[in-house]
CSV table of C-alpha atoms and ligand atoms in Angstrom, one decimal:
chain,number,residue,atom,x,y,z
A,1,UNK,CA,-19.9,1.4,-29.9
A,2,UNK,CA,-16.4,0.6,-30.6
A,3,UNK,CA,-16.0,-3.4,-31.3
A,4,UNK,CA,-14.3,-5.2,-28.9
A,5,UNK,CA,-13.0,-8.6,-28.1
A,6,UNK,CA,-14.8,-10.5,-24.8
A,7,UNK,CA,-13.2,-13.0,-22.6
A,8,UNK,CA,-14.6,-14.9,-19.8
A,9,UNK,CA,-12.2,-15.4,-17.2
A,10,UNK,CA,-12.3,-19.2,-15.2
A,11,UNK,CA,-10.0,-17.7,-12.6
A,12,UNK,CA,-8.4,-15.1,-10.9
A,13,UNK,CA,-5.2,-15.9,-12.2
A,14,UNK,CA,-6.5,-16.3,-15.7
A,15,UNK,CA,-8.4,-13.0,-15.5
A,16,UNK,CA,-5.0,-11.2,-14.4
A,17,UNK,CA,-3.4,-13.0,-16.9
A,18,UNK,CA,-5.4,-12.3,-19.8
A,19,UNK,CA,-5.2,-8.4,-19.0
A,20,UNK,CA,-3.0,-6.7,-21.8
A,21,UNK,CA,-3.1,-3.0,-23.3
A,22,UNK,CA,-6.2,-2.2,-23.9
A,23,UNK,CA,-8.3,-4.8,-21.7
A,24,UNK,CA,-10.9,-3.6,-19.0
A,25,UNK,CA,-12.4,-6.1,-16.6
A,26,UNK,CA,-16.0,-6.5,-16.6
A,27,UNK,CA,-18.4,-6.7,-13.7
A,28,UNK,CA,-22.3,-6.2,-13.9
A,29,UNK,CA,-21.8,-3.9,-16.7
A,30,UNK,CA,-24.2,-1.2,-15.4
A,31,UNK,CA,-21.7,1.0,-15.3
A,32,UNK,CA,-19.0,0.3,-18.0
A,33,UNK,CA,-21.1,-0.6,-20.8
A,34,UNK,CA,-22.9,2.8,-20.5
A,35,UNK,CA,-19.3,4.6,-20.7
A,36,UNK,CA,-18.7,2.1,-24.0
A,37,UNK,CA,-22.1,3.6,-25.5
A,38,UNK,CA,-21.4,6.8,-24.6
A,39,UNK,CA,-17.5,6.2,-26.0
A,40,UNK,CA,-16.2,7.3,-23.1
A,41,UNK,CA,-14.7,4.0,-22.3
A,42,UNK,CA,-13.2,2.6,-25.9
A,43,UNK,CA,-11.7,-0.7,-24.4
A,44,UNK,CA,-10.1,-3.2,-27.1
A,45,UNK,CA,-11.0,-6.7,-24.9
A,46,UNK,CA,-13.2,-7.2,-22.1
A,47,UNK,CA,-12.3,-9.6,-19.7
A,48,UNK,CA,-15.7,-10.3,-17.6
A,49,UNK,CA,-14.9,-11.2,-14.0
A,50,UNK,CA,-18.6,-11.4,-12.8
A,51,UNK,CA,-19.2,-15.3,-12.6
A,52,UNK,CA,-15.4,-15.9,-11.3
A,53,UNK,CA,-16.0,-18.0,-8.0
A,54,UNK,CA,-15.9,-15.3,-5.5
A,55,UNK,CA,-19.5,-14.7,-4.6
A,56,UNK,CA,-19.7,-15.7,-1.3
A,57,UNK,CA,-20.0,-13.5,2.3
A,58,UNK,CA,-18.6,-15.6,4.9
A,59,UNK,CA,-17.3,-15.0,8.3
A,60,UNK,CA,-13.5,-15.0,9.0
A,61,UNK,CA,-12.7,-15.3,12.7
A,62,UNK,CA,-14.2,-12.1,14.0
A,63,UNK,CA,-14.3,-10.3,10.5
A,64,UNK,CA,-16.3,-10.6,7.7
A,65,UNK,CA,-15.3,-12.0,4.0
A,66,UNK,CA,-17.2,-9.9,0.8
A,67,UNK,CA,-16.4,-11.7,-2.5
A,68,UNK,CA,-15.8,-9.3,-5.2
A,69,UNK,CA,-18.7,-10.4,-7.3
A,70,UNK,CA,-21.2,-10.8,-4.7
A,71,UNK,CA,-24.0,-8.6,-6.4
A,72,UNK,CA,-25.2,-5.8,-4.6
A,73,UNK,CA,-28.8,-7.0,-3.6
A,74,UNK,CA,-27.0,-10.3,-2.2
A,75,UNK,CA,-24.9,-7.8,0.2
A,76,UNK,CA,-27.9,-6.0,1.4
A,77,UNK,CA,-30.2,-8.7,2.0
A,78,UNK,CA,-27.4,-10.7,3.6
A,79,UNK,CA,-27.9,-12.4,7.4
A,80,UNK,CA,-24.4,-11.4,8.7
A,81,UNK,CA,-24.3,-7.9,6.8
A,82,UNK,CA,-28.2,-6.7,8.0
A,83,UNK,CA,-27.1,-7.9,11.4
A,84,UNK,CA,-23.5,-6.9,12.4
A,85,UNK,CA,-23.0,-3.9,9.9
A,86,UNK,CA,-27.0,-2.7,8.9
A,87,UNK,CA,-24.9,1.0,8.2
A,88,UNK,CA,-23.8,-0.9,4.8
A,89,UNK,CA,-26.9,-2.8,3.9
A,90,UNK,CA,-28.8,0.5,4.2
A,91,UNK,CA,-26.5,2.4,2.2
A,92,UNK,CA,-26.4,-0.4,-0.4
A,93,UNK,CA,-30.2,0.0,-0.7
A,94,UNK,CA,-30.2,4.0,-1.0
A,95,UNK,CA,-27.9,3.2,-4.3
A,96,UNK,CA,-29.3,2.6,-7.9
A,97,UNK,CA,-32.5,0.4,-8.3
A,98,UNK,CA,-33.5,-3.0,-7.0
A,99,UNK,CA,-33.0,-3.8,-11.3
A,100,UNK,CA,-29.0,-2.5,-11.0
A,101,UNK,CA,-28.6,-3.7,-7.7
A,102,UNK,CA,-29.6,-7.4,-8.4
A,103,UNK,CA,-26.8,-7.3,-11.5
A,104,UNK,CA,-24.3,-4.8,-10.1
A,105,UNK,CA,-21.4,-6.5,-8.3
A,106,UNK,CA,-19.5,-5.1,-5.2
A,107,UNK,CA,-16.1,-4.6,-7.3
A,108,UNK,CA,-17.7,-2.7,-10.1
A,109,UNK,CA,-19.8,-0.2,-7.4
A,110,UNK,CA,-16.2,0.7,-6.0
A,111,UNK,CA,-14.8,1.2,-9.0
A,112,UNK,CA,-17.7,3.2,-10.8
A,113,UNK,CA,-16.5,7.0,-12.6
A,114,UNK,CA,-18.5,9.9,-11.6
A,115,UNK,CA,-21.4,11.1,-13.2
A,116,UNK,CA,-20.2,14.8,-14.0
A,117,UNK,CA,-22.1,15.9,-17.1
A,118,UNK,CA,-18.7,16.7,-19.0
A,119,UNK,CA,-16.7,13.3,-18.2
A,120,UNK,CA,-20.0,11.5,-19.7
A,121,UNK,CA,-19.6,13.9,-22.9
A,122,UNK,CA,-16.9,13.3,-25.5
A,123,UNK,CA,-17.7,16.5,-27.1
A,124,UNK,CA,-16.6,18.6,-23.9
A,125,UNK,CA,-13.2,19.0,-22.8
A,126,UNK,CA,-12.8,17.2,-19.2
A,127,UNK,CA,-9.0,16.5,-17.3
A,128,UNK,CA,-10.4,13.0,-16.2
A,129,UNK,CA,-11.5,11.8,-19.7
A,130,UNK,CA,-9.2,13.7,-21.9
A,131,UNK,CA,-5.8,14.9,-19.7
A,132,UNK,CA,-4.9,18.0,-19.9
A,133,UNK,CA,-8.0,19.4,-21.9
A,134,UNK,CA,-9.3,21.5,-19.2
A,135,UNK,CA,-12.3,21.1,-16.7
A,136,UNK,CA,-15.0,22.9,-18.0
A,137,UNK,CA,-17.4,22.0,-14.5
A,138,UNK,CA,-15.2,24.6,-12.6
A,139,UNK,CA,-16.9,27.5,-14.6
A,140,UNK,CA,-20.0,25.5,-15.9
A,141,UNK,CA,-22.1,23.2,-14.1
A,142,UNK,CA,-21.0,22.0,-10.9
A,143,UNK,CA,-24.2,22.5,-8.7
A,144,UNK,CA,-23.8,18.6,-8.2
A,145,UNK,CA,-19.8,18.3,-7.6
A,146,UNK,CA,-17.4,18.4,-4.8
A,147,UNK,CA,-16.4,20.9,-2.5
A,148,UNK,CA,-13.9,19.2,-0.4
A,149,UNK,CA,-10.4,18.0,-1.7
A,150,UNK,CA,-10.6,19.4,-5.2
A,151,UNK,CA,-7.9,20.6,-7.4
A,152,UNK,CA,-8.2,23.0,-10.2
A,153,UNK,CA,-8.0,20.2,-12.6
A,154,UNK,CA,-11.1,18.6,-11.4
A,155,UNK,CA,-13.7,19.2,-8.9
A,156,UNK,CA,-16.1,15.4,-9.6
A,157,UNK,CA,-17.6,13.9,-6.7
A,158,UNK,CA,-17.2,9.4,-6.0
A,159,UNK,CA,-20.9,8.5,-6.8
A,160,UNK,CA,-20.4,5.7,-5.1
A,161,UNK,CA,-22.6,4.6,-1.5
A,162,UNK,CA,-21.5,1.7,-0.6
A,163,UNK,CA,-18.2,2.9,-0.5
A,164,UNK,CA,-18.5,5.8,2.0
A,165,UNK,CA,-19.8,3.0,4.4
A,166,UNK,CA,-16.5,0.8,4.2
A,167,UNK,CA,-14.6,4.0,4.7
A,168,UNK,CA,-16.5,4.3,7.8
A,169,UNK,CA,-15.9,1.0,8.8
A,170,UNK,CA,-12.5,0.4,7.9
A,171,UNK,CA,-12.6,-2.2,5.7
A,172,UNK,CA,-9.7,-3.6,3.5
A,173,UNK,CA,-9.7,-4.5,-0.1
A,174,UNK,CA,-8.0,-7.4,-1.4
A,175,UNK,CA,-6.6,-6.9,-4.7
A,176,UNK,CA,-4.4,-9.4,-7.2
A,177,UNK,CA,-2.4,-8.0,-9.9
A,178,UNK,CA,0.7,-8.2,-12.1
A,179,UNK,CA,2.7,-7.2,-9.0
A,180,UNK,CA,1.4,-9.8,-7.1
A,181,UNK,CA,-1.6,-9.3,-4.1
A,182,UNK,CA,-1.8,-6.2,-1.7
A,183,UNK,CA,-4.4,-5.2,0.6
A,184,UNK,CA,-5.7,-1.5,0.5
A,185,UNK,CA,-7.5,0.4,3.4
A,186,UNK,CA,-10.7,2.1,3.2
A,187,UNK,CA,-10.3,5.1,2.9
A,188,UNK,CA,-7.1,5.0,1.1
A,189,UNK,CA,-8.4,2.9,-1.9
A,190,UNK,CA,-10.2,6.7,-3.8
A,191,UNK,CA,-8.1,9.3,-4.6
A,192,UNK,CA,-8.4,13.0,-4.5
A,193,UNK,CA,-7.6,13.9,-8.0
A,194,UNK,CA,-5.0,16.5,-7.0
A,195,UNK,CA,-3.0,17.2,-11.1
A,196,UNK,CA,-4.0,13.9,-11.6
A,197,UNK,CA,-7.9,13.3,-12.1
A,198,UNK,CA,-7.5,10.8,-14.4
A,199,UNK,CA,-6.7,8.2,-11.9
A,200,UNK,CA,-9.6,7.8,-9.6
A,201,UNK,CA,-8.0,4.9,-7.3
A,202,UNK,CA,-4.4,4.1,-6.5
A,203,UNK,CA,-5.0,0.2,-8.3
A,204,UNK,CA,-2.6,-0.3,-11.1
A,205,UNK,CA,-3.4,-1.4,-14.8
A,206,UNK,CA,-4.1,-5.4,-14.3
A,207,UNK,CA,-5.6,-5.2,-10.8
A,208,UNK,CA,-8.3,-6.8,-9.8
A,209,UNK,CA,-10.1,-7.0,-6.7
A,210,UNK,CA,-11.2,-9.8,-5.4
A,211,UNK,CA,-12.5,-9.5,-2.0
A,212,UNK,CA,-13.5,-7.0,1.0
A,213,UNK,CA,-12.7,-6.9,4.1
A,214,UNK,CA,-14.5,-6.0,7.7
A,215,UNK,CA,-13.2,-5.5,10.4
A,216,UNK,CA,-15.3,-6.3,13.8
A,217,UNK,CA,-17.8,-3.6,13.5
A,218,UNK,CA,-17.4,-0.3,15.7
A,219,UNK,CA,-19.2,-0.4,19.1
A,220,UNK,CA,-22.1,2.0,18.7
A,221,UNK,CA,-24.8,3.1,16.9
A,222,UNK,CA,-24.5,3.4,13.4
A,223,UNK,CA,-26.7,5.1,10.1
A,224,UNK,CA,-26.4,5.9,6.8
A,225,UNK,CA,-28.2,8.8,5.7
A,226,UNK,CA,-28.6,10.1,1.9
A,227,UNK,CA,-29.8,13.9,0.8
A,228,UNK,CA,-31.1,13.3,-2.9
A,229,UNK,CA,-32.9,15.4,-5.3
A,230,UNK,CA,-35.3,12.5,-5.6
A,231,UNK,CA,-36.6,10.1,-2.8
A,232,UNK,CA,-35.3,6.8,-5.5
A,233,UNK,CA,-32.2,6.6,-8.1
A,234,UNK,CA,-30.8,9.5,-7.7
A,235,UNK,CA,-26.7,10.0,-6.8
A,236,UNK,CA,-26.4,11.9,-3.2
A,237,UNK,CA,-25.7,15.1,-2.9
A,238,UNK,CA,-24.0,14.6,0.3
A,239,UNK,CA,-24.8,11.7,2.5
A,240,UNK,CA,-22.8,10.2,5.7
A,241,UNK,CA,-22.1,6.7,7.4
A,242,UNK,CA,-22.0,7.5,10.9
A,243,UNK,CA,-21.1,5.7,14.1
A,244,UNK,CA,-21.8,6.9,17.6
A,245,UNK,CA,-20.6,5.4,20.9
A,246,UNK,CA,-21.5,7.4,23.8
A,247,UNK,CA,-21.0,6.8,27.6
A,248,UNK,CA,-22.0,8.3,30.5
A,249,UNK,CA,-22.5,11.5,28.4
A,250,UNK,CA,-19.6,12.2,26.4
A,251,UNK,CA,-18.6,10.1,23.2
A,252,UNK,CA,-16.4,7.0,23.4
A,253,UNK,CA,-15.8,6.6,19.7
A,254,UNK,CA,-17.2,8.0,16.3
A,255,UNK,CA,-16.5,7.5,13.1
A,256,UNK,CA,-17.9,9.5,10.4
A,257,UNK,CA,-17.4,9.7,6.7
A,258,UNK,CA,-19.1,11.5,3.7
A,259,UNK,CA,-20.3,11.1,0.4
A,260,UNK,CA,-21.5,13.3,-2.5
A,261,UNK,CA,-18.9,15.9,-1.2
A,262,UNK,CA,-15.8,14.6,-2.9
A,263,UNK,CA,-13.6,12.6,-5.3
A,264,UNK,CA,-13.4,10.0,-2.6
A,265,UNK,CA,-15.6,9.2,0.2
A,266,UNK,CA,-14.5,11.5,2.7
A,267,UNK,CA,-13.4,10.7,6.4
A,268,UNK,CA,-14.6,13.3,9.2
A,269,UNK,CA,-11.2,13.0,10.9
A,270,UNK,CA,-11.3,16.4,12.4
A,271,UNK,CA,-15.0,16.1,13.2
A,272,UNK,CA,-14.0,12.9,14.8
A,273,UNK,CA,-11.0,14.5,16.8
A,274,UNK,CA,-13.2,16.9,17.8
A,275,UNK,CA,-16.0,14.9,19.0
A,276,UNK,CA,-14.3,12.4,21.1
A,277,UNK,CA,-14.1,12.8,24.8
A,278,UNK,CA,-16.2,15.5,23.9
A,279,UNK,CA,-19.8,15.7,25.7
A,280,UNK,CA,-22.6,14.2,23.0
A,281,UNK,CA,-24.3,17.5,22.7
A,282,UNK,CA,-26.5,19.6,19.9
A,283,UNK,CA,-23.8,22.2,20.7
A,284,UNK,CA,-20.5,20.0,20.1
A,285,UNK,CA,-21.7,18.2,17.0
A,286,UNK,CA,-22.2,21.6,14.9
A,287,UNK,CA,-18.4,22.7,16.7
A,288,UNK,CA,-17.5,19.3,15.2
A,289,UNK,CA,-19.5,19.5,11.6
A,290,UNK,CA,-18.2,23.5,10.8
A,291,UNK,CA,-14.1,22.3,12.0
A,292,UNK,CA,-14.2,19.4,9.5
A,293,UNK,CA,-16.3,22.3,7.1
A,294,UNK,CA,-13.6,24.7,7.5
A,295,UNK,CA,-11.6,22.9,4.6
A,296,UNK,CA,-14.8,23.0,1.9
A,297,UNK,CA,-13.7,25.3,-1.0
A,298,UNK,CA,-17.4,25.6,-2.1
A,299,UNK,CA,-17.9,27.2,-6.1
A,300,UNK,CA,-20.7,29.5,-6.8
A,301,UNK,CA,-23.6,26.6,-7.6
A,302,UNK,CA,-22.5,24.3,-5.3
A,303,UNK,CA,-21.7,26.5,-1.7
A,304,UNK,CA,-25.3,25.0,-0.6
A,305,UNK,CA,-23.8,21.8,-0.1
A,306,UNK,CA,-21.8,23.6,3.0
A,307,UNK,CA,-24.5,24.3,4.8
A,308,UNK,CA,-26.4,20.7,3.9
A,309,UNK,CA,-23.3,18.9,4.9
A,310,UNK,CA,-23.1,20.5,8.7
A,311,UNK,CA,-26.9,20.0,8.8
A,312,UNK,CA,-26.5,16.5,7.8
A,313,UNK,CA,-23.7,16.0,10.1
A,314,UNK,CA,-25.5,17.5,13.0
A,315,UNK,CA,-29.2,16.0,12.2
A,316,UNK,CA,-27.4,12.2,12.3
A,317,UNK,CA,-25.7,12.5,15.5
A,318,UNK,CA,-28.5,14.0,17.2
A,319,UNK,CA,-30.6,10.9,15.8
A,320,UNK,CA,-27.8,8.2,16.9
A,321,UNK,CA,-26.9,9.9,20.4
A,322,UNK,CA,-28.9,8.3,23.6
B,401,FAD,C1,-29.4,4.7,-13.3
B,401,FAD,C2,-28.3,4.3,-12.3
B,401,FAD,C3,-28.4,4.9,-11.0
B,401,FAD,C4,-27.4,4.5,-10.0
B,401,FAD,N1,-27.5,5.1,-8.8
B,401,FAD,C5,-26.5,4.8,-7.9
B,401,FAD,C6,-26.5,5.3,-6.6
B,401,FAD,O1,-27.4,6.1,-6.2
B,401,FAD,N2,-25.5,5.0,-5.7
B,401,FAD,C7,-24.5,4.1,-6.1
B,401,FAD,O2,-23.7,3.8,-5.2
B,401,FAD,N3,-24.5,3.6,-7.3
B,401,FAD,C8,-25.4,3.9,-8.2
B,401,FAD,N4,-25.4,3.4,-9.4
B,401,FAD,C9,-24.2,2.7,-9.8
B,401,FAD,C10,-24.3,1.2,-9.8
B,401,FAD,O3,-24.3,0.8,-8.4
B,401,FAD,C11,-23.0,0.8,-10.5
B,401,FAD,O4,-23.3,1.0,-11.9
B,401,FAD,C12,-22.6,-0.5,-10.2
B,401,FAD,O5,-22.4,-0.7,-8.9
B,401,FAD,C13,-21.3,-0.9,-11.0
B,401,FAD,O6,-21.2,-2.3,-10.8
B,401,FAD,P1,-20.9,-3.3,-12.0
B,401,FAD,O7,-20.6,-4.6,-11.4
B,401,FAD,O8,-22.0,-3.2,-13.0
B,401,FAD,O9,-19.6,-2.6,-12.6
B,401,FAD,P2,-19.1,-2.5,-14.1
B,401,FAD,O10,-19.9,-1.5,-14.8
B,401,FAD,O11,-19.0,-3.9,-14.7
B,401,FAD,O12,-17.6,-2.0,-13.9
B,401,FAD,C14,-17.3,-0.7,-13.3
B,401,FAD,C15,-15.8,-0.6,-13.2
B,401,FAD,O13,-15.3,-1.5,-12.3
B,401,FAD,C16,-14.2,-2.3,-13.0
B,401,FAD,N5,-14.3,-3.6,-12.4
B,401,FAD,C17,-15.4,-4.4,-12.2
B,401,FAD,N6,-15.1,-5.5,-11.5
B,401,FAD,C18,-13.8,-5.4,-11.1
B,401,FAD,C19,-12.8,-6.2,-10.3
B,401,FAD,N7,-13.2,-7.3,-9.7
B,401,FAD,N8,-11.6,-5.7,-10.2
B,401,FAD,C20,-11.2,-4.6,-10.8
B,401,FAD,N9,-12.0,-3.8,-11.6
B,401,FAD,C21,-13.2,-4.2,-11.7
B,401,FAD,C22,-14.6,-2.3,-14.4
B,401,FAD,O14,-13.4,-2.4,-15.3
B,401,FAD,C23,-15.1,-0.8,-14.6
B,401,FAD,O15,-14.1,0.1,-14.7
B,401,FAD,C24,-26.4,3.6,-10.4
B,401,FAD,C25,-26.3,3.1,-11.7
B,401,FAD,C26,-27.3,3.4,-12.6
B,401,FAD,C27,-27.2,2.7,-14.0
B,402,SF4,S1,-14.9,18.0,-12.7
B,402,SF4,FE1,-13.5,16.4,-13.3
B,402,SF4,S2,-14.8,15.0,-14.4
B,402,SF4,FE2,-15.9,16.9,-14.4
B,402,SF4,S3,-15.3,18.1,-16.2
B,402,SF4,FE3,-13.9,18.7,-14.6
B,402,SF4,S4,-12.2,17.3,-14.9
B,402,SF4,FE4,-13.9,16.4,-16.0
């Protein structure tokens, strides 16, 4: 490994203001300092953010507060988060393993890099690590990678779970920086990696995120549901937070986003359009599940993830409808 400087920061404003060329923030570590092993992250100072004072969950008027270094077990087992959002305390707990979780923080899960084989090896070419150098997945191995939103500079999934339940929920991240404080909107904080897959989020160098946001949950009823190749620590191969509100028959509201089948979790929107007002049948959720589908631009190895998608799409509303 590379040496590097280490700084703890006492403060936000200290850890923003200790960020110069070179720096990387440090969470939990789970996933950065295996990028460092592996060189694939070569930062010059580490500024760890991971005991600053923002560890709590506390309620905010109707909404819900999520320090950026609450660790991920804290989330999951939390009172407010099991009862008013259970969606995100499940899909915390399909993530990693109860080791990770307990040192992982929320920040650091957002902002983790995908686990295509070529990003983690500094011996391949790869657009994301190296710019420019080519994308070697597109005619290699891909079986695991995305089939919606991908460019033909990259085609890496978001291995992140916890994150494709706050796009469902529409929760806001709260981010200080050299530019001063902004709020982002789930989904809105990944990007698709269109010519540029080196940036997997639109933060700028310096940022740091120091809270999340939720909004009063959706009414409904709400699951996450994973498709792994293994029943523990395994990455998704698609998954899907999922909200269902149905009356008298026909669906009120749904929200539906999925994971495993792109750079950035991936909203439903056209499933949603599609569903609401919509009667809450068998029939209308696979109408709904192939018009979002229609976009996929599946590769050889990974077109089975079509087909898993819509069946995942399908198999969750038929659980959450009445
Ligand atoms: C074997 C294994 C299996 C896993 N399986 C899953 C899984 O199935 N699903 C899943 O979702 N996750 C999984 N994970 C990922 C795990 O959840 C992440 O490694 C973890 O959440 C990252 O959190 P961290 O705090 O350790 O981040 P770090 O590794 O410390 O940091 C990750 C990134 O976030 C940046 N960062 C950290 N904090 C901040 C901040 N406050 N502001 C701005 N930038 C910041 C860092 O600079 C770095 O770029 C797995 C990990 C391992 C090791
Ligand atoms: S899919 Fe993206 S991360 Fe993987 S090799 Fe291609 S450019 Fe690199």
């Amino acid at each position: 490994m590379k040496p590097f400087d280490y700084a703890r920061a006492g403060s936000t404003a200290e850890a923003v203001r200790d960020f110069g060329p070179g720096t990387m923030y440090l969470g939990g570590g789970t996933n950065l300092v295996d990028l460092m092993r592996l060189g694939v992250a070569e930062p010059e100072r580490l500024v760890d953010v991971s005991r600053l004072p923002l560890d709590t969950i506390e309620p905010v008027g109707d909404r819900v507060r999520i320090g950026a270094t609450v660790r991920n077990t804290d989330l999951a087992a939390h009172p407010l988060i099991r009862s008013r959002y259970p969606m995100l305390a499940r899909a915390v707990l399909t993530g990693a393993s109860g080791q990770v979780r307990n040192v992982a923080t929320v920040a650091g899960n957002l902002l983790q890099r995908t686990r295509c084989t070529y990003f983690q090896d500094v011996t391949r070419p790869c657009n994301k690590r190296r710019p420019g150098s080519g994308c070697p997945a597109i005619a290699g191995d891909h079986a695991n990678l995305a089939i919606l939103g991908t460019s033909d500079a990259c085609v890496a999934t978001h291995p992140s779970d916890m994150a494709v339940a706050l796009a469902a929920l529409d929760a806001q991240v709260h981010v200080t920086g050299p530019g001063g404080d902004r709020i982002i909107p789930m989904p809105g904080l990944h990007r698709l990696p269109g010519e540029e897959p080196e940036r997997d989020t639109v933060l700028s160098p310096g940022d740091l995120i120091t809270s999340i946001e939720l909004p009063p949950a959706p009414p409904g009823a709400s699951l996450y549901r994973k498709v792994r190749e293994r029943a523990s620590f395994a990455f998704a191969l698609a998954s899907i937070a999922a909200v269902l509100d149905v009356r008298d028959g026909s669906v009120a509201g749904c929200r539906l986003a999925l994971g495993g089948v792109a750079h950035a979790p991936w909203r439903a929107e056209r499933a949603e359009r599609a569903l609401i007002g919509g009667p809450a049948t068998g029939e209308a959720f696979l109408q709904a599940a192939e018009a979002e589908l229609e976009q996929a631009r599946p590769l050889p190895r990974n077109a089975f993830k079509v087909p898993l998608a819509r069946n995942l799409i399908v198999a969750t509303l038929e659980e959450l409808a009445p």
